[in-house]
């Protein structure tokens, strides 16, 4: 996988020289199961390894709980559950928590592993295909990007945090 | 132009002052007494500060209105206007308008609402009192003022009908009647307006006209009743016009219906009160005609105002004529006159003549010195005393006059002077540069800026005359700029220099330091000459006299004097004109009758001249001739200087009248022996003055105005007192600072962290102790071996205790920073109560107690709304009207009590009234009607619980919603808001006796006292405010009623809920059959929460939770525990709601057997998402 990354990296470098860097985008790559995902680096506040998570009763299922991040209480979302991905698989034992700043709502997302920083050109991002990618509803996908061997899925965290959340809450209340 | 950088400060400041003002006004209104000087002073101070700040920032309307209000208040304070409801209403209306303007400034950074109507009203009241000074009865102030308005309304605009002239005669007319009359006008006029508008669109014009006719008829009868003959006539005409129109219509013609608008306008002009609050909303609809009218009126208003304002300085100016010898303080500075000039039609001309007059005086002064000892001899003959006095006058006058008092901040003055000096020097440099041939436009622009700076600093110091002076100056510079743009080359040096000189003459301190610095070469010469005249350090480029003396000074002027062609064409022209004059002068030197030729107008100006110049005494003493000459000369010079075209110059030269005048000037200048001759004695001067005033109608007016001056003086003195008081007051407030709330919040957060780490400390000590025990027991270490560890643990706990103490104090301190007296809140309500009481025609007295009780600012803010609702309820529903109260054997005046006090860690705010109390029958009926409760429940409900029903959303017993309340939102909002503060609301009511609402809230929202409990592995925090008690309950004590676990507690059954069940937490069932129950209260209900363990009471810092975790989850925040873990804070009211819903759900499941189905449904629903 590292090779692939390196390839992409050099490829990016070349395009960078060609077209200037205003369209270059830096992503933090991470994985859940076998899928590769990316999030704009500008949204990433920090990445932490395991922190004690306090569960919040009566909260939507995908909310793992809250953590104490230097005195601030931050909700943590289990991305796997949120995206309804690979439900059968057990979550990685040693998860990473991506702390993202989504429109100034700081939220943690549990992912299996964080790979590395990727540079891609904005115009290599394609709109989400009509077919479901990796069993993922395309409303959460901002776009996909071919990074050689695999497809990198750019997630739309605004949607992830907001779109269905309220519905979900309603549904839970309705239960 | 508004200085936007200063705006935020202004808004905050003004809001504070307005608040103070409002509360004082309300108190004033209650007493209708002016005897309470302190109260009056407070209002005065507020409005004065607002005015000052507004002027400084450049907010015109606010400053205009506040200035007028200040004038009015001053008259009231001096007892010249008796306070009446009409006047307090006006004051309050003024305050409201100011608040509105400040709001607008805050939102849009611009003033949108007009103030001219209020300004006008105030002005009328003031003038009304001026006219009827000797009859200051109660009626006069109210109706008299109103009449005055009427008079003004007509007199101002349209003489044609002169509607109400005779009405004004009836001094002792009935105020009540008048109000009724006005009321009727208020009702009918808008109606007529609406009709007029309809007229233009309606098909059935006839019908509309008939309706109008009816309305006019009723107006006519009321006017007739009031004895307003002209008004009646007006209405008759109107009706007639309508009849005509109807006739025309019926005959199929299309009459011109514009007359409707005209008639209405006429009425409104006469009775602007009739349109109060109407014209703003509807002006747009009412067509352009009306708007134009308004504009016109307002422009006329402002014109009149300026004339009115004009009178004051004029009065001041005249006064010294009468009191010249008495008091040097009376001698005002020249700017005053300059300021006066602004508003006059020929503003610039006048100013110029004034300035020139002054300048030529100064020029002469210089000449006296340079030409020989005659002048000084003349001076000496006047006596050193006078000279000294005059000297003092010049030195101190501007300060005493403008600074109001000597305890004015000296530092400020010195800063101001420094700035003044800097600006003046800068301008002088600019002039020098100009003389050196620099770009004229650039220089003018620079000067313009410098004057602007000067103006604003003068403004800041509240030197109004100086500000006005600067404005004039700027206008002049602007004039030059226009000239320059027009391709002309005006000679700017003299004009500018005059102003500089004027300033220097008023603020000799500048010169002193200038002399020290010696940085202005051009003028040092003149200053040197003036050394003896510390009051008149001047050198005048424009004065004719200067030319003789200053030849050597600057090349340009030399050229000028010689009449040479220089690049400054205009200048040359001017000067050659001067030269021509000089020639004539020398021939006319012998003509002694020149003095008689001086026009009365000039004489009047002489008076101003006298006043204008602080150093005048010396000059005025010698000769009236000289005076005349000076003035006339200046007049001429004015013309010469202002005109850069040769036409005007010719006018000046050809003017026979002016011909004579320069003679005088020339005479003095050219020949000192001549000068000596016409010097009459000092006594003669007085005579001449009297003569002058006799001759000149204007100066008579001036003398009359000197009375006004007296007032002005008093005002100044009062203001001085004012300043003194506010200075005193300021000293008590000086220790307070305004801090950004964010900074305090940050501190608060940090302290919160400290509190957390203190808890951590305590936990560490415990851990060490545990370790010690463990070592002792398991590893067999002896006690003596563990002694160091033991000691360490002890020291650690000591340190922990110390840290705890410090952090406690720190926390308290920081919390106190956020604490404000609840007075901040309470003082908002008198106005509300007043307005409410008015609207509902009730007599309500608001009593506040415990205003000094302090609580968190945030809490205060969040209490504001609930209290409004509660007060509205009380006044609208609770308190009866006077008749009902009397019938019930209560005093006619209802009492509403707002009270605040501490109760342990809480603040209790109680709102009680002595009204009718809650009507439980109505509540029951309504609750049933709305299906909020079942009849069964109602039966069993205790009284106390019944009253709680009104806090349910949408509950209202009111038959119909009134303007203020009855929509059923109120109490719900109250409850919600208070709960947000972790507070509780309790309601006590006794039919016929009154209602009492008790709000209990924690001192602060950031840190709360809480009970920590454990359920399973989770730790939860329950705000102590919600906790009533904790119990230990055995299983057998629990019984089940309708599927709900209940316990018996002091003869009551109380439902209990398992916290673990509500939150689906796994836990081992307690073996002993014993459990902990925390009894919590939502204010309306008590219930028990079963927990596994009580961990103890702790102070916790509330941290916000993401909204989707807070919503309907039963948590309203979280807190960080000593070990870094998180504990969720229970939102008890929400939790109770959830618990009940769960229970109902379960009950339903159980009884209907839907359990399985439901669960399946839930699961599928989950999968869908």
Tab-separated table of C-alpha atoms in Angstrom, chain B residues 222-448:
chain	number	residue	atom	x	y	z
B	222	UNK	CA	-65.610	69.286	18.988
B	223	UNK	CA	-63.716	72.281	17.687
B	224	UNK	CA	-66.798	74.329	18.181
B	225	UNK	CA	-67.132	73.067	21.703
B	226	UNK	CA	-63.578	74.040	22.403
B	227	UNK	CA	-64.349	77.454	21.058
B	228	UNK	CA	-61.835	77.197	18.269
B	229	UNK	CA	-63.550	79.420	15.849
B	230	UNK	CA	-60.994	79.349	13.135
B	231	UNK	CA	-60.719	75.649	13.310
B	232	UNK	CA	-64.466	75.381	13.073
B	233	UNK	CA	-64.343	77.659	10.109
B	234	UNK	CA	-61.677	75.464	8.615
B	235	UNK	CA	-63.860	72.448	8.988
B	236	UNK	CA	-66.803	74.295	7.524
B	237	UNK	CA	-64.775	75.186	4.496
B	238	UNK	CA	-63.690	71.640	4.248
B	239	UNK	CA	-67.213	70.376	4.383
B	240	UNK	CA	-68.192	72.885	1.830
B	241	UNK	CA	-65.442	71.738	-0.442
B	242	UNK	CA	-66.585	68.190	-0.028
B	243	UNK	CA	-70.149	69.145	-0.773
B	244	UNK	CA	-68.969	70.831	-3.917
B	245	UNK	CA	-67.034	67.778	-4.888
B	246	UNK	CA	-70.017	65.577	-4.274
B	247	UNK	CA	-72.105	67.849	-6.381
B	248	UNK	CA	-69.599	67.757	-9.157
B	249	UNK	CA	-69.426	64.033	-8.920
B	250	UNK	CA	-73.134	63.615	-9.092
B	251	UNK	CA	-73.241	65.830	-12.119
B	252	UNK	CA	-70.783	63.455	-13.676
B	253	UNK	CA	-67.739	65.667	-13.488
B	254	UNK	CA	-64.423	64.681	-12.025
B	255	UNK	CA	-63.587	67.173	-9.316
B	256	UNK	CA	-60.092	67.852	-8.163
B	257	UNK	CA	-59.876	66.058	-4.871
B	258	UNK	CA	-56.504	67.340	-3.825
B	259	UNK	CA	-58.104	69.711	-1.420
B	260	UNK	CA	-58.588	66.821	0.991
B	261	UNK	CA	-54.898	66.470	1.411
B	262	UNK	CA	-54.493	70.171	1.868
B	263	UNK	CA	-57.077	70.376	4.585
B	264	UNK	CA	-55.613	67.478	6.436
B	265	UNK	CA	-52.156	68.903	6.157
B	266	UNK	CA	-53.423	72.102	7.590
B	267	UNK	CA	-54.825	70.343	10.598
B	268	UNK	CA	-51.688	68.388	11.145
B	269	UNK	CA	-49.584	71.436	10.986
B	270	UNK	CA	-51.754	72.959	13.604
B	271	UNK	CA	-51.979	69.872	15.731
B	272	UNK	CA	-48.904	67.797	15.198
B	273	UNK	CA	-49.853	65.837	18.287
B	274	UNK	CA	-52.764	64.432	16.405
B	275	UNK	CA	-50.418	62.540	14.219
B	276	UNK	CA	-48.167	61.224	16.929
B	277	UNK	CA	-47.148	57.718	16.249
B	278	UNK	CA	-49.144	57.760	13.120
B	279	UNK	CA	-47.220	59.687	10.610
B	280	UNK	CA	-44.265	57.364	10.885
B	281	UNK	CA	-46.087	54.215	10.133
B	282	UNK	CA	-48.317	55.533	7.508
B	283	UNK	CA	-46.533	58.428	6.007
B	284	UNK	CA	-45.607	56.337	3.041
B	285	UNK	CA	-49.109	55.386	2.236
B	286	UNK	CA	-50.343	58.815	2.661
B	287	UNK	CA	-48.852	60.082	-0.456
B	288	UNK	CA	-46.071	62.365	-1.323
B	289	UNK	CA	-47.953	65.446	-0.434
B	290	UNK	CA	-47.841	64.655	3.166
B	291	UNK	CA	-44.248	63.646	3.136
B	292	UNK	CA	-43.230	66.779	1.401
B	293	UNK	CA	-45.101	68.627	4.007
B	294	UNK	CA	-43.177	66.905	6.686
B	295	UNK	CA	-39.900	67.637	5.092
B	296	UNK	CA	-40.772	71.200	4.693
B	297	UNK	CA	-41.842	71.503	8.241
B	298	UNK	CA	-38.761	69.859	9.515
B	299	UNK	CA	-36.522	72.072	7.482
B	300	UNK	CA	-38.332	75.049	8.778
B	301	UNK	CA	-38.056	73.606	12.209
B	302	UNK	CA	-34.375	73.359	11.896
B	303	UNK	CA	-34.150	76.843	10.539
B	304	UNK	CA	-36.111	78.120	13.470
B	305	UNK	CA	-34.092	76.061	15.791
B	306	UNK	CA	-30.929	77.458	14.508
B	307	UNK	CA	-32.269	80.892	14.957
B	308	UNK	CA	-33.311	79.961	18.399
B	309	UNK	CA	-29.948	78.537	19.151
B	310	UNK	CA	-28.584	81.615	17.640
B	311	UNK	CA	-30.158	83.737	20.264
B	312	UNK	CA	-28.176	82.292	23.033
B	313	UNK	CA	-24.763	83.314	21.936
B	314	UNK	CA	-26.199	86.568	20.847
B	315	UNK	CA	-27.536	87.028	24.311
B	316	UNK	CA	-24.187	86.237	25.660
B	317	UNK	CA	-22.619	88.653	23.351
B	318	UNK	CA	-24.834	91.424	24.382
B	319	UNK	CA	-24.586	90.950	28.012
B	320	UNK	CA	-21.175	92.369	28.513
B	321	UNK	CA	-22.460	95.589	27.129
B	322	UNK	CA	-24.478	95.827	30.240
B	323	UNK	CA	-22.076	94.172	32.585
B	324	UNK	CA	-18.818	94.947	31.050
B	325	UNK	CA	-17.373	96.624	34.047
B	326	UNK	CA	-18.764	94.182	36.490
B	327	UNK	CA	-17.111	91.008	35.787
B	328	UNK	CA	-14.407	89.983	33.499
B	329	UNK	CA	-15.869	86.536	33.397
B	330	UNK	CA	-18.705	87.830	31.366
B	331	UNK	CA	-16.526	88.662	28.509
B	332	UNK	CA	-17.044	85.918	26.085
B	333	UNK	CA	-14.670	84.954	23.432
B	334	UNK	CA	-14.876	85.869	19.848
B	335	UNK	CA	-15.865	82.444	18.684
B	336	UNK	CA	-19.205	82.922	20.231
B	337	UNK	CA	-19.949	85.539	17.709
B	338	UNK	CA	-18.545	83.476	14.984
B	339	UNK	CA	-20.800	80.679	16.055
B	340	UNK	CA	-23.734	82.974	15.919
B	341	UNK	CA	-22.940	83.856	12.433
B	342	UNK	CA	-23.437	80.384	11.117
B	343	UNK	CA	-27.115	80.405	11.205
B	344	UNK	CA	-27.717	83.735	9.699
B	345	UNK	CA	-28.581	84.001	6.116
B	346	UNK	CA	-25.532	85.860	5.085
B	347	UNK	CA	-23.551	83.689	7.399
B	348	UNK	CA	-20.280	83.969	5.677
B	349	UNK	CA	-20.443	87.657	5.193
B	350	UNK	CA	-21.208	88.265	8.765
B	351	UNK	CA	-18.554	86.021	9.951
B	352	UNK	CA	-16.125	87.664	7.755
B	353	UNK	CA	-17.004	91.041	8.918
B	354	UNK	CA	-16.796	89.848	12.467
B	355	UNK	CA	-13.540	88.183	11.971
B	356	UNK	CA	-12.094	91.026	10.111
B	357	UNK	CA	-13.309	93.393	12.659
B	358	UNK	CA	-11.607	91.435	15.320
B	359	UNK	CA	-8.557	91.046	13.286
B	360	UNK	CA	-8.234	94.624	12.449
B	361	UNK	CA	-8.524	95.356	16.106
B	362	UNK	CA	-5.679	93.126	16.711
B	363	UNK	CA	-3.801	94.600	13.902
B	364	UNK	CA	-4.242	97.915	15.503
B	365	UNK	CA	-3.039	96.577	18.731
B	366	UNK	CA	0.077	95.591	17.039
B	367	UNK	CA	0.285	98.992	15.587
B	368	UNK	CA	-0.102	100.654	18.865
B	369	UNK	CA	2.989	98.897	19.908
B	370	UNK	CA	5.031	99.399	16.859
B	371	UNK	CA	4.003	102.925	16.232
B	372	UNK	CA	5.022	104.266	19.482
B	373	UNK	CA	4.249	104.731	23.092
B	374	UNK	CA	1.074	106.678	22.500
B	375	UNK	CA	-0.968	103.597	22.545
B	376	UNK	CA	0.610	102.280	25.641
B	377	UNK	CA	0.294	105.667	27.182
B	378	UNK	CA	-3.365	105.585	26.360
B	379	UNK	CA	-3.526	102.306	27.975
B	380	UNK	CA	-1.736	103.402	31.025
B	381	UNK	CA	-4.119	106.217	31.307
B	382	UNK	CA	-6.835	103.701	31.590
B	383	UNK	CA	-5.155	102.396	34.599
B	384	UNK	CA	-3.151	99.310	35.182
B	385	UNK	CA	-6.047	97.761	36.952
B	386	UNK	CA	-8.125	97.605	33.882
B	387	UNK	CA	-5.328	96.348	31.865
B	388	UNK	CA	-4.618	93.630	34.282
B	389	UNK	CA	-8.226	92.761	34.461
B	390	UNK	CA	-8.435	92.615	30.767
B	391	UNK	CA	-5.331	90.533	30.656
B	392	UNK	CA	-6.776	88.114	33.100
B	393	UNK	CA	-9.970	88.126	31.261
B	394	UNK	CA	-8.355	87.113	28.080
B	395	UNK	CA	-6.357	84.472	29.730
B	396	UNK	CA	-9.044	82.969	31.806
B	397	UNK	CA	-12.161	83.820	29.985
B	398	UNK	CA	-12.151	81.086	27.456
B	399	UNK	CA	-11.418	78.559	30.072
B	400	UNK	CA	-13.902	79.756	32.576
B	401	UNK	CA	-16.493	80.261	30.031
B	402	UNK	CA	-16.160	77.007	28.321
B	403	UNK	CA	-14.785	74.702	30.875
B	404	UNK	CA	-17.702	75.403	33.096
B	405	UNK	CA	-15.589	74.981	36.134
B	406	UNK	CA	-12.077	74.733	37.293
B	407	UNK	CA	-12.231	71.219	38.589
B	408	UNK	CA	-12.386	70.193	35.029
B	409	UNK	CA	-9.688	67.745	34.357
B	410	UNK	CA	-6.514	69.726	34.028
B	411	UNK	CA	-4.849	66.938	32.245
B	412	UNK	CA	-7.500	66.971	29.598
B	413	UNK	CA	-7.056	70.652	29.152
B	414	UNK	CA	-3.368	70.394	28.753
B	415	UNK	CA	-3.829	67.650	26.211
B	416	UNK	CA	-6.344	69.752	24.436
B	417	UNK	CA	-4.084	72.753	24.441
B	418	UNK	CA	-1.233	70.692	23.180
B	419	UNK	CA	-3.356	69.426	20.377
B	420	UNK	CA	-4.682	72.864	19.670
B	421	UNK	CA	-1.206	74.189	19.539
B	422	UNK	CA	-0.091	71.414	17.271
B	423	UNK	CA	-2.915	71.979	14.876
B	424	UNK	CA	-2.500	75.711	14.860
B	425	UNK	CA	1.177	75.399	14.255
B	426	UNK	CA	0.459	73.002	11.482
B	427	UNK	CA	-1.934	75.400	9.867
B	428	UNK	CA	0.534	78.192	10.221
B	429	UNK	CA	3.146	76.054	8.590
B	430	UNK	CA	0.717	75.427	5.816
B	431	UNK	CA	0.150	79.119	5.400
B	432	UNK	CA	3.860	79.682	5.329
B	433	UNK	CA	4.181	77.011	2.702
B	434	UNK	CA	1.494	78.669	0.729
B	435	UNK	CA	3.306	81.925	0.910
B	436	UNK	CA	6.337	80.081	-0.256
B	437	UNK	CA	4.366	79.060	-3.296
B	438	UNK	CA	3.299	75.503	-2.555
B	439	UNK	CA	0.286	73.916	-4.199
B	440	UNK	CA	-2.686	75.808	-2.951
B	441	UNK	CA	-5.139	72.947	-3.209
B	442	UNK	CA	-2.990	70.651	-1.170
B	443	UNK	CA	-2.518	73.251	1.486
B	444	UNK	CA	-6.183	73.919	1.689
B	445	UNK	CA	-6.904	70.263	2.041
B	446	UNK	CA	-4.322	69.930	4.761
B	447	UNK	CA	-5.762	72.895	6.552
B	448	UNK	CA	-9.214	71.454	6.207
